[in-house]
PDB file of N, CA and C in Angstrom:
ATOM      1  N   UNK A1267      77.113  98.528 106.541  1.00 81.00           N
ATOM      2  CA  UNK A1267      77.889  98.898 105.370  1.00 81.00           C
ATOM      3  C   UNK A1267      78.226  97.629 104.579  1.00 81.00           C
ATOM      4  N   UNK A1268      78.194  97.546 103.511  1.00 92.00           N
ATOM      5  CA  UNK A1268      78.129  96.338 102.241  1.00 92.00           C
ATOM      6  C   UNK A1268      80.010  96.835 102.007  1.00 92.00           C
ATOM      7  N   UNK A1269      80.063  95.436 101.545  1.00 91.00           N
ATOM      8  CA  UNK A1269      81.227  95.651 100.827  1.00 91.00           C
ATOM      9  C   UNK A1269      81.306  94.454 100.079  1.00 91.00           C
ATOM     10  N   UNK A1270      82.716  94.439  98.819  1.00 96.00           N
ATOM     11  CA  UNK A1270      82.902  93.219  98.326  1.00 96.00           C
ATOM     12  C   UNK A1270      84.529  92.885  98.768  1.00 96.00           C
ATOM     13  N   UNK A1271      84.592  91.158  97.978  1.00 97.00           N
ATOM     14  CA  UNK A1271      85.572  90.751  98.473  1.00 97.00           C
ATOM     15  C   UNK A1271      86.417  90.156  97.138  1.00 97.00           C
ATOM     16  N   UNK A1272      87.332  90.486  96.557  1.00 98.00           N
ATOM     17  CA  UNK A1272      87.674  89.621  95.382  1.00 98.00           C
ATOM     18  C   UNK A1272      88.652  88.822  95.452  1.00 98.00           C
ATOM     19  N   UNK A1273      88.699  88.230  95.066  1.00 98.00           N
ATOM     20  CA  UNK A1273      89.583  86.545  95.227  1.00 98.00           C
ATOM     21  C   UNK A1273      90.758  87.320  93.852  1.00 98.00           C
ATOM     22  N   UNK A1274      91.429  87.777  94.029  1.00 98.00           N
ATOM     23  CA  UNK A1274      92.348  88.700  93.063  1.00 98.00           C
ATOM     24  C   UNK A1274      93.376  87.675  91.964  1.00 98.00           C
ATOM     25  N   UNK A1275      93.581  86.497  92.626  1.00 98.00           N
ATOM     26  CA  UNK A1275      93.895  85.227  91.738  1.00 98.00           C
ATOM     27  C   UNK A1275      93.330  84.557  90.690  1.00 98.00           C
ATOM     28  N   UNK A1276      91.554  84.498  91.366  1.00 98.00           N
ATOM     29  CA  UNK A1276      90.554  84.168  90.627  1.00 98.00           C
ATOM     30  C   UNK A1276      90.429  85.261  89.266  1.00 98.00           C
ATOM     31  N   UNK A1277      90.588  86.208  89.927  1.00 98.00           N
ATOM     32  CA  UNK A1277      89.765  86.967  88.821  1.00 98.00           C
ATOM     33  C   UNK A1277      90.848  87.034  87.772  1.00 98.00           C
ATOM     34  N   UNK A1278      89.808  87.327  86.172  1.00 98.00           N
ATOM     35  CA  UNK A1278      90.671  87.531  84.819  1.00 98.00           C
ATOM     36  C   UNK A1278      90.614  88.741  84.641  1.00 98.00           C
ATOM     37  N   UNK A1279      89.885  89.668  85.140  1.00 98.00           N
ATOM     38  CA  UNK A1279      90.020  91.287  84.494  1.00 98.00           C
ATOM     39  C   UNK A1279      89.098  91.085  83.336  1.00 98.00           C
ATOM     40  N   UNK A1280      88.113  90.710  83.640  1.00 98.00           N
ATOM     41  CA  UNK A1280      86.774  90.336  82.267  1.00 98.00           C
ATOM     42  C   UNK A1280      86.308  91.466  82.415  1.00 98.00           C
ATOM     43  N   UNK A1281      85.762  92.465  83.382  1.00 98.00           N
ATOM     44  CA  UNK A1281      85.447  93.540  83.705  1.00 98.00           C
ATOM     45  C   UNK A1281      84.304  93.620  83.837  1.00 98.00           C
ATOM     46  N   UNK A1282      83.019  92.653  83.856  1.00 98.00           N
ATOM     47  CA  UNK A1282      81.614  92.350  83.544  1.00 98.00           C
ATOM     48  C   UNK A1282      81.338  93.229  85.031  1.00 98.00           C
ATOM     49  N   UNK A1283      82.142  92.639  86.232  1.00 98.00           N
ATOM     50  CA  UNK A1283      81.286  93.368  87.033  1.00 98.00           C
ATOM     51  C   UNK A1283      81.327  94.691  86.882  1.00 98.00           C
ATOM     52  N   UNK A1284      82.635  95.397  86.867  1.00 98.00           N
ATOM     53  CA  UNK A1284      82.630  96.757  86.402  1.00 98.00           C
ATOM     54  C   UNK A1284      81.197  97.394  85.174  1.00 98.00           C
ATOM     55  N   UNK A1285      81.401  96.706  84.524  1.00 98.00           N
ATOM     56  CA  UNK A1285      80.071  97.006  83.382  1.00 98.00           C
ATOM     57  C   UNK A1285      78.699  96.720  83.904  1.00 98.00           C
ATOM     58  N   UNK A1286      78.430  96.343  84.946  1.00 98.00           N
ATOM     59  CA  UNK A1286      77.511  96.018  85.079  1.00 98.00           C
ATOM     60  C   UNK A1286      77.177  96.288  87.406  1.00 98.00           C
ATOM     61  N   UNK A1287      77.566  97.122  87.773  1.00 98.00           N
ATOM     62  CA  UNK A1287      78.072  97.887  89.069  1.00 98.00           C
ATOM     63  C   UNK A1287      76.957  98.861  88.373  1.00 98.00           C
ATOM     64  N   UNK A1288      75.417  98.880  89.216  1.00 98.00           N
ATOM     65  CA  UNK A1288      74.951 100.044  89.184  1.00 98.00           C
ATOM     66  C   UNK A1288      75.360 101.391  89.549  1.00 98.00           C
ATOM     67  N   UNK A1289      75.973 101.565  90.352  1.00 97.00           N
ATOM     68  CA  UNK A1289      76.439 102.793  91.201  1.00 97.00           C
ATOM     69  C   UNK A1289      78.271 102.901  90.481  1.00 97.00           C
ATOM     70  N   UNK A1290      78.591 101.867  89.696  1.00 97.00           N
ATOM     71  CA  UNK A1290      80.134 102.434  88.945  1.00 97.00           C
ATOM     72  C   UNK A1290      81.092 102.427  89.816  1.00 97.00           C
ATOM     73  N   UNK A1291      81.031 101.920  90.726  1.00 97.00           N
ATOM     74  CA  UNK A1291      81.997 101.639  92.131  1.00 97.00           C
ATOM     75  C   UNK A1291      83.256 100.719  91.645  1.00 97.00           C
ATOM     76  N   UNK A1292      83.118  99.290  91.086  1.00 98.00           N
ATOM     77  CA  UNK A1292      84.183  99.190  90.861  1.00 98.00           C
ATOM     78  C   UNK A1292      85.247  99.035  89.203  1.00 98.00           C
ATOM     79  N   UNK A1293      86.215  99.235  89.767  1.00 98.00           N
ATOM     80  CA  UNK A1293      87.362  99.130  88.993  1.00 98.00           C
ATOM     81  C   UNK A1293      88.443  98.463  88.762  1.00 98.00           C
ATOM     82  N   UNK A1294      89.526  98.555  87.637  1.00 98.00           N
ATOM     83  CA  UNK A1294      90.255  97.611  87.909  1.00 98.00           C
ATOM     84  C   UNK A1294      91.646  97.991  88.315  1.00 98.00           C
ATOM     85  N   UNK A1295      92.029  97.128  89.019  1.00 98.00           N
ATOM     86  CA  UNK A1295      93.224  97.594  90.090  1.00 98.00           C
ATOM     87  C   UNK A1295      94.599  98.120  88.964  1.00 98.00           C
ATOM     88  N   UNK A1296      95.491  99.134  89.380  1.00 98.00           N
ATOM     89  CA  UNK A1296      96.521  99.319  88.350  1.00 98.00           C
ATOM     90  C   UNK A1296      97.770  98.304  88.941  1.00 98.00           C
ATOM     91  N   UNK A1297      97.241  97.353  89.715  1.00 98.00           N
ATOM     92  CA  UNK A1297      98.368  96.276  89.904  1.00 98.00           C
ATOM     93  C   UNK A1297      97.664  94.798  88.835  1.00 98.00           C
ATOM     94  N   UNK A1298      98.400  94.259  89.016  1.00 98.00           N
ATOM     95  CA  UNK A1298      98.349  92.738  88.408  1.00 98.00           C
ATOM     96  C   UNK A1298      98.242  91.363  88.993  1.00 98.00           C
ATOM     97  N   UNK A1299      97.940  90.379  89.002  1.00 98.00           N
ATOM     98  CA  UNK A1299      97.413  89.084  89.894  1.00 98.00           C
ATOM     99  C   UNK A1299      98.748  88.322  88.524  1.00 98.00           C
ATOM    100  N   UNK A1300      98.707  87.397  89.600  1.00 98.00           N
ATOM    101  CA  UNK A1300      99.944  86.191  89.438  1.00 98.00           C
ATOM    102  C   UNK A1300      99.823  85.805  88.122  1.00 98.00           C
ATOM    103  N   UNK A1301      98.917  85.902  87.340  1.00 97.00           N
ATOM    104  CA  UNK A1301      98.627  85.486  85.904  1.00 97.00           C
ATOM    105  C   UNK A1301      99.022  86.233  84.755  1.00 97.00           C
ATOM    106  N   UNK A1302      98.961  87.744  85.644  1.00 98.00           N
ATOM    107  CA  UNK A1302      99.240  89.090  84.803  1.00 98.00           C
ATOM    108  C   UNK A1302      97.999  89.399  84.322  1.00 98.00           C
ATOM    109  N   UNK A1303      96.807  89.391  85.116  1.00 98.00           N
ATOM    110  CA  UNK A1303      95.361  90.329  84.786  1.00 98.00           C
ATOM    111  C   UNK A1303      95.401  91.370  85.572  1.00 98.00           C
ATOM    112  N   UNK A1304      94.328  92.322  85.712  1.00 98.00           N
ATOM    113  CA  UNK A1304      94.454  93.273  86.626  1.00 98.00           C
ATOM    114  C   UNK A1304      93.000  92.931  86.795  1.00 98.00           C
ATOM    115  N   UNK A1305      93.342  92.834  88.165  1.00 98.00           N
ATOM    116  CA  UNK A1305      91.376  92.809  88.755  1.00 98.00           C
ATOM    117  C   UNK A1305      91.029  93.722  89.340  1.00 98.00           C
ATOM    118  N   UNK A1306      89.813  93.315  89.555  1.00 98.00           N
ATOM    119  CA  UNK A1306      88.232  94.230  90.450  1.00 98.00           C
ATOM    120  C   UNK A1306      88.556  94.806  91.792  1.00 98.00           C
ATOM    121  N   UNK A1307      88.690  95.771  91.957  1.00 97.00           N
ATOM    122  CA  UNK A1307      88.597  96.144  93.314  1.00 97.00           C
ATOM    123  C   UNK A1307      87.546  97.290  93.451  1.00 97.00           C
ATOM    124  N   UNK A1308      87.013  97.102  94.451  1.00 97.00           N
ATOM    125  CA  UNK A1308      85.769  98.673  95.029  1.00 97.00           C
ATOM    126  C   UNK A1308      86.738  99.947  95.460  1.00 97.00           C
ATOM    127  N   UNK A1309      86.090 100.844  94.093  1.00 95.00           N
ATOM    128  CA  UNK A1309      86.590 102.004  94.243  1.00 95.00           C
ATOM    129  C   UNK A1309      86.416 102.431  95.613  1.00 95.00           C
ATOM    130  N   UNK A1310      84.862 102.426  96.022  1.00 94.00           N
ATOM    131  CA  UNK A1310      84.214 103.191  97.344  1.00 94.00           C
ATOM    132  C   UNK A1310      83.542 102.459  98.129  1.00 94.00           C
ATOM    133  N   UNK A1311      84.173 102.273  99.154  1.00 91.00           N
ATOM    134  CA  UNK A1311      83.463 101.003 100.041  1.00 91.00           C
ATOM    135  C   UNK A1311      81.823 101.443 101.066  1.00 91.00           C
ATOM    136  N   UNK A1312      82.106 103.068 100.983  1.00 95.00           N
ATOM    137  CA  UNK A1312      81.464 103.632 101.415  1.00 95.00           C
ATOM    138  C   UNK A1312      79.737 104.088 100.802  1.00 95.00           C
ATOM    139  N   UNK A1313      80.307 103.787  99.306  1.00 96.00           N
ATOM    140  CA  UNK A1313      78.814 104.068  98.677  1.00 96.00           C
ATOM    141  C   UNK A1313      78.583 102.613  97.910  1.00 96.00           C
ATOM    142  N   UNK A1314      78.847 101.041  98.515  1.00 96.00           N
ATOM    143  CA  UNK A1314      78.261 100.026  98.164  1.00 96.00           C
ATOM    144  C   UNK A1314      77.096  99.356  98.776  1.00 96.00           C
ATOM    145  N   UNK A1315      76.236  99.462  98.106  1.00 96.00           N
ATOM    146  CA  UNK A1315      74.755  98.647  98.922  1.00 96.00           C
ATOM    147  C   UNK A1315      75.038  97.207  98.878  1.00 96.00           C
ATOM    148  N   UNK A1316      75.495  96.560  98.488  1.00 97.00           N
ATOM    149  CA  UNK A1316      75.829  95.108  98.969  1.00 97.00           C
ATOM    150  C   UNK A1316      74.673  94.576  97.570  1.00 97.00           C
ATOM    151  N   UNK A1317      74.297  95.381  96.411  1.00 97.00           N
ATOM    152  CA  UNK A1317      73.020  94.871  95.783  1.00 97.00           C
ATOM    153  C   UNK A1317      73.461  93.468  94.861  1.00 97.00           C
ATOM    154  N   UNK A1318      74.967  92.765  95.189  1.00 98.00           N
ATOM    155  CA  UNK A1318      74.943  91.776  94.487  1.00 98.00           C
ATOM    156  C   UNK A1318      75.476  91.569  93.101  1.00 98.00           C
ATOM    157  N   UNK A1319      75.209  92.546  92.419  1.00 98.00           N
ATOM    158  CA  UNK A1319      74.991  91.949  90.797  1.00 98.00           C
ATOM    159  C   UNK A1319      76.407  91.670  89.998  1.00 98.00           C
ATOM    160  N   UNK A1320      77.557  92.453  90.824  1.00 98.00           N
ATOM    161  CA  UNK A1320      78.371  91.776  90.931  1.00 98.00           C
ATOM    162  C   UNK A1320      79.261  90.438  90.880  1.00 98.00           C
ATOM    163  N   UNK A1321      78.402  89.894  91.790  1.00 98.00           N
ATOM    164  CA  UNK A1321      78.860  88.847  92.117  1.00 98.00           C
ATOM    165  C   UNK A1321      78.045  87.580  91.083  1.00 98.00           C
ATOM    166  N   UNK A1322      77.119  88.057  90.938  1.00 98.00           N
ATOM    167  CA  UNK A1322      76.470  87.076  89.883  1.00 98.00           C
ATOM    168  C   UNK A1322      76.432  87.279  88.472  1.00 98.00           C
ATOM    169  N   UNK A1323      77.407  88.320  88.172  1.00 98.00           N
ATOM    170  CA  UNK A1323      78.075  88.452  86.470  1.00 98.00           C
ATOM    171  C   UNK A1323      79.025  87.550  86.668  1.00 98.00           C
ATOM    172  N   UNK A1324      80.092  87.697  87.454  1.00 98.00           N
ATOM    173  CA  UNK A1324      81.373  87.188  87.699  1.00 98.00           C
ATOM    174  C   UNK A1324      81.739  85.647  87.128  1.00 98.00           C
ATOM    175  N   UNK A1325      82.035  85.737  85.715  1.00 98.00           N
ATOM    176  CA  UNK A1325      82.020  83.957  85.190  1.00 98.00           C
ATOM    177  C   UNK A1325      83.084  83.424  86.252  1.00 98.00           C
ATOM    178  N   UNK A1326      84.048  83.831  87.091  1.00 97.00           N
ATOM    179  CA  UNK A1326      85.103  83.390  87.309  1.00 97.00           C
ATOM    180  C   UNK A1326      84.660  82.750  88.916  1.00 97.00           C
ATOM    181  N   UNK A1327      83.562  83.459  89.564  1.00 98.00           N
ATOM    182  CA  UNK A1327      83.255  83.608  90.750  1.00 98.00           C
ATOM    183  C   UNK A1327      83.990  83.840  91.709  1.00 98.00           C
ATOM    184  N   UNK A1328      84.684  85.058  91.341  1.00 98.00           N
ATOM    185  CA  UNK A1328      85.614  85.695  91.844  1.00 98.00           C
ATOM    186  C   UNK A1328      85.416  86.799  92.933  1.00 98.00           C
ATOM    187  N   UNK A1329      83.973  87.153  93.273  1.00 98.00           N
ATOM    188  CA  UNK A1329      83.814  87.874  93.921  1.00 98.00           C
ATOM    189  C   UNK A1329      82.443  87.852  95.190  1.00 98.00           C
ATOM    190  N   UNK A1330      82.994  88.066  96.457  1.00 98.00           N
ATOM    191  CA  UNK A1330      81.554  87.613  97.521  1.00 98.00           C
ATOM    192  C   UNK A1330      81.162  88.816  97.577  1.00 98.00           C
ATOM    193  N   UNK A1331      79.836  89.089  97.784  1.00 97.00           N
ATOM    194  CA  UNK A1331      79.615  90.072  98.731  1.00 97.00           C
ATOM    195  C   UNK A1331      78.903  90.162 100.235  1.00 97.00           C
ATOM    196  N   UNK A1332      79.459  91.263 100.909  1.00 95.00           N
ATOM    197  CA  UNK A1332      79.319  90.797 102.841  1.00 95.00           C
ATOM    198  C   UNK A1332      78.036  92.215 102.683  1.00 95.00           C
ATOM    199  N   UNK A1333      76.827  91.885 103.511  1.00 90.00           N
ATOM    200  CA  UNK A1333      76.048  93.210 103.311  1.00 90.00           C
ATOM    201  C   UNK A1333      76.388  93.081 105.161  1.00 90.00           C
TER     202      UNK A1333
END
């Protein structure tokens, strides 16, 4: 089972990975990071293939993924 990992500090709430999440999995959290963004979290951990693309939109490099 794939999953991701987001560094919730790092991230700005750019939303690229969201826009760009073949399967539409993730979203952005209705909480806020220390800066006052709201970041990325995986809706469904259960339907992520680990395919990456994610993680390589991410200007912030805010996000790993574990396959």
């Amino acid at each position: 089972m794939a999953r991701i990992v987001v560094d919730r500090e790092r991230c700005k709430g750019c939303e690229l990975c969201k826009s760009f999440c073949p399967k539409a999995l993730i979203r952005m959290s209705a909480r806020f990071n220390s800066n006052g963004y709201r970041y990325a979290e995986l809706a469904d951990e259960r339907e992520c293939t680990g395919c990456a693309v994610c993680g390589l939109v991410c200007p912030d490099v805010a996000i790993e993924v574990y396959r």
